[in-house]
Amino acid sequence: MAIKKATIQQQVAQALAQVNPADRPVVTIQAIAGPSVWLMSMLGLIGQAFLTYYFITLTEQAVVVHKASRWSNRPQEVAFALPPAQVGAMISDVRRNTLWSSFRVLLPGQPKPTRMNVHRIWRGEMDHLLGLLTGQRAH
């Protein structure tokens, strides 16, 4: 299981190269979609069923969202590939917290925005990603 951030970023870059060898990652984050991570953790395995793990990468050409394996923490299939200009308008409700920050993104085919929870080890990358997509600086 990949735990180190640099290893995870390398695995995501390799997965991106398989899909589009001409594209390069700019910034990658790991996000957990679903309700509060705190609440779901208290519910144990039942709570985990309500969470989906993703890697969100801004590349030179697109925003690529990979599903992530719960067990190996490796990127799996590409769930979405969207134009960066489109994604900026889909992001709302950015909240920076001590351990778990979050933002909402309206994913294609979803009736309402999905909450993306981001652990503090990815906060710098989250701020960079959201700044590039929305044009707003982090607070």
mmCIF file of C-alpha atoms in Angstrom:
data_model
loop_
_atom_site.group_PDB
_atom_site.id
_atom_site.type_symbol
_atom_site.label_atom_id
_atom_site.label_comp_id
_atom_site.label_asym_id
_atom_site.label_seq_id
_atom_site.Cartn_x
_atom_site.Cartn_y
_atom_site.Cartn_z
ATOM 1 C CA MET A 1 0.000 0.000 0.000
ATOM 2 C CA ALA A 2 1.351 3.379 -0.995
ATOM 3 C CA ILE A 3 1.416 5.691 1.966
ATOM 4 C CA LYS A 4 4.110 8.232 1.113
ATOM 5 C CA LYS A 5 2.788 11.205 -0.797
ATOM 6 C CA ALA A 6 5.655 11.126 -3.324
ATOM 7 C CA THR A 7 4.959 7.446 -4.082
ATOM 8 C CA ILE A 8 1.250 8.133 -4.553
ATOM 9 C CA GLN A 9 1.985 11.070 -6.867
ATOM 10 C CA GLN A 10 4.337 8.895 -8.918
ATOM 11 C CA GLN A 11 1.700 6.139 -9.235
ATOM 12 C CA VAL A 12 -0.912 8.666 -10.365
ATOM 13 C CA ALA A 13 1.535 10.132 -12.915
ATOM 14 C CA GLN A 14 2.174 6.627 -14.277
ATOM 15 C CA ALA A 15 -1.581 5.964 -14.541
ATOM 16 C CA LEU A 16 -2.036 9.276 -16.373
ATOM 17 C CA ALA A 17 0.806 8.424 -18.783
ATOM 18 C CA GLN A 18 -0.970 5.178 -19.697
ATOM 19 C CA VAL A 19 -4.129 7.086 -20.607
ATOM 20 C CA ASN A 20 -2.471 10.072 -22.320
ATOM 21 C CA PRO A 21 1.336 9.939 -22.706
ATOM 22 C CA ALA A 22 1.440 13.543 -23.996
ATOM 23 C CA ASP A 23 -0.092 15.008 -20.820
ATOM 24 C CA ARG A 24 1.747 15.867 -17.598
ATOM 25 C CA PRO A 25 0.409 16.309 -14.062
ATOM 26 C CA VAL A 26 0.625 19.776 -12.494
ATOM 27 C CA VAL A 27 -0.811 18.964 -9.044
ATOM 28 C CA THR A 28 -2.460 15.880 -7.502
ATOM 29 C CA ILE A 29 -4.500 15.456 -4.325
ATOM 30 C CA GLN A 30 -6.143 12.528 -2.631
ATOM 31 C CA ALA A 31 -9.751 13.154 -1.616
ATOM 32 C CA ILE A 32 -12.427 11.098 0.080
ATOM 33 C CA ALA A 33 -15.917 11.746 -1.235
ATOM 34 C CA GLY A 34 -18.862 11.455 1.072
ATOM 35 C CA PRO A 35 -20.152 12.701 4.387
ATOM 36 C CA SER A 36 -17.887 13.717 7.255
ATOM 37 C CA VAL A 37 -14.854 11.461 7.536
ATOM 38 C CA TRP A 38 -15.119 11.759 11.328
ATOM 39 C CA LEU A 39 -18.694 10.474 11.369
ATOM 40 C CA MET A 40 -18.000 7.652 8.931
ATOM 41 C CA SER A 41 -14.962 6.556 10.975
ATOM 42 C CA MET A 42 -17.129 6.259 14.070
ATOM 43 C CA LEU A 43 -19.449 3.936 12.140
ATOM 44 C CA GLY A 44 -16.559 1.595 11.301
ATOM 45 C CA LEU A 45 -16.928 -0.670 8.265
ATOM 46 C CA ILE A 46 -20.510 0.439 7.707
ATOM 47 C CA GLY A 47 -19.360 4.056 7.509
ATOM 48 C CA GLN A 48 -16.600 3.158 5.061
ATOM 49 C CA ALA A 49 -19.237 1.910 2.618
ATOM 50 C CA PHE A 50 -20.430 5.512 2.235
ATOM 51 C CA LEU A 51 -16.991 6.846 1.229
ATOM 52 C CA THR A 52 -15.338 6.828 -2.194
ATOM 53 C CA TYR A 53 -11.612 7.444 -2.552
ATOM 54 C CA TYR A 54 -10.291 9.581 -5.417
ATOM 55 C CA PHE A 55 -7.131 11.117 -6.803
ATOM 56 C CA ILE A 56 -7.835 14.485 -8.419
ATOM 57 C CA THR A 57 -5.136 15.730 -10.768
ATOM 58 C CA LEU A 58 -4.855 18.943 -12.698
ATOM 59 C CA THR A 59 -2.792 18.156 -15.780
ATOM 60 C CA GLU A 60 -1.621 20.454 -18.538
ATOM 61 C CA GLN A 61 -4.759 19.488 -20.507
ATOM 62 C CA ALA A 62 -7.524 18.421 -18.099
ATOM 63 C CA VAL A 63 -8.727 17.709 -14.600
ATOM 64 C CA VAL A 64 -8.551 13.940 -14.222
ATOM 65 C CA VAL A 65 -10.374 12.154 -11.420
ATOM 66 C CA HIS A 66 -9.211 8.591 -10.752
ATOM 67 C CA LYS A 67 -11.006 6.261 -8.408
ATOM 68 C CA ALA A 68 -8.556 4.978 -5.809
ATOM 69 C CA SER A 69 -8.350 1.486 -4.383
ATOM 70 C CA ARG A 70 -9.279 1.337 -0.698
ATOM 71 C CA TRP A 71 -6.840 -1.498 -0.116
ATOM 72 C CA SER A 72 -3.736 -0.631 -2.138
ATOM 73 C CA ASN A 73 -4.248 3.153 -2.361
ATOM 74 C CA ARG A 74 -3.409 2.993 -6.071
ATOM 75 C CA PRO A 75 -5.213 4.790 -8.872
ATOM 76 C CA GLN A 76 -7.793 2.685 -10.668
ATOM 77 C CA GLU A 77 -10.028 3.700 -13.568
ATOM 78 C CA VAL A 78 -10.529 7.283 -14.655
ATOM 79 C CA ALA A 79 -13.932 8.375 -13.350
ATOM 80 C CA PHE A 80 -13.929 11.813 -15.025
ATOM 81 C CA ALA A 81 -11.728 13.882 -17.318
ATOM 82 C CA LEU A 82 -12.924 17.464 -17.612
ATOM 83 C CA PRO A 83 -11.681 20.781 -19.032
ATOM 84 C CA PRO A 84 -10.086 22.876 -16.254
ATOM 85 C CA ALA A 85 -12.137 25.962 -17.175
ATOM 86 C CA GLN A 86 -15.337 23.970 -16.645
ATOM 87 C CA VAL A 87 -14.252 22.536 -13.266
ATOM 88 C CA GLY A 88 -13.484 25.929 -11.716
ATOM 89 C CA ALA A 89 -17.160 26.864 -11.927
ATOM 90 C CA MET A 90 -18.166 23.501 -10.404
ATOM 91 C CA ILE A 91 -16.271 24.046 -7.114
ATOM 92 C CA SER A 92 -17.938 25.589 -4.054
ATOM 93 C CA ASP A 93 -17.953 25.674 -0.255
ATOM 94 C CA VAL A 94 -14.194 25.411 0.364
ATOM 95 C CA ARG A 95 -13.484 24.823 4.060
ATOM 96 C CA ARG A 96 -9.990 24.658 5.536
ATOM 97 C CA ASN A 97 -9.820 22.868 8.871
ATOM 98 C CA THR A 98 -7.043 21.609 11.119
ATOM 99 C CA LEU A 99 -7.152 17.945 10.100
ATOM 100 C CA TRP A 100 -9.767 17.493 7.365
ATOM 101 C CA SER A 101 -10.487 20.258 4.876
ATOM 102 C CA SER A 102 -13.261 19.966 2.321
ATOM 103 C CA PHE A 103 -14.762 21.435 -0.809
ATOM 104 C CA ARG A 104 -17.744 20.583 -2.934
ATOM 105 C CA VAL A 105 -17.624 19.800 -6.632
ATOM 106 C CA LEU A 106 -20.539 19.161 -8.963
ATOM 107 C CA LEU A 107 -19.494 15.962 -10.718
ATOM 108 C CA PRO A 108 -21.088 15.060 -14.061
ATOM 109 C CA GLY A 109 -24.274 13.049 -13.661
ATOM 110 C CA GLN A 110 -24.744 14.007 -10.022
ATOM 111 C CA PRO A 111 -27.803 16.016 -8.922
ATOM 112 C CA LYS A 112 -25.915 17.958 -6.242
ATOM 113 C CA PRO A 113 -22.281 18.785 -5.415
ATOM 114 C CA THR A 114 -20.159 16.019 -3.866
ATOM 115 C CA ARG A 115 -18.225 16.803 -0.693
ATOM 116 C CA MET A 116 -14.512 16.061 -1.124
ATOM 117 C CA ASN A 117 -12.628 15.632 2.163
ATOM 118 C CA VAL A 118 -8.886 16.286 2.030
ATOM 119 C CA HIS A 119 -6.457 15.302 4.801
ATOM 120 C CA ARG A 120 -4.017 17.940 6.028
ATOM 121 C CA ILE A 121 -1.020 16.224 4.401
ATOM 122 C CA TRP A 122 -2.605 17.183 1.059
ATOM 123 C CA ARG A 123 -3.717 20.716 2.109
ATOM 124 C CA GLY A 124 -0.893 22.533 0.313
ATOM 125 C CA GLU A 125 -1.694 20.678 -2.896
ATOM 126 C CA MET A 126 -5.431 21.271 -2.366
ATOM 127 C CA ASP A 127 -4.821 25.023 -2.012
ATOM 128 C CA HIS A 128 -2.673 24.992 -5.168
ATOM 129 C CA LEU A 129 -5.231 22.954 -7.140
ATOM 130 C CA LEU A 130 -8.215 25.070 -6.092
ATOM 131 C CA GLY A 131 -6.274 28.285 -6.668
ATOM 132 C CA LEU A 132 -5.401 27.247 -10.220
ATOM 133 C CA LEU A 133 -8.960 26.114 -10.972
ATOM 134 C CA THR A 134 -10.936 28.928 -9.355
ATOM 135 C CA GLY A 135 -8.437 31.789 -9.523
ATOM 136 C CA GLN A 136 -8.932 32.385 -5.794
ATOM 137 C CA ARG A 137 -6.219 32.212 -3.167
ATOM 138 C CA ALA A 138 -6.675 30.010 -0.088
ATOM 139 C CA HIS A 139 -7.560 31.662 3.211
#
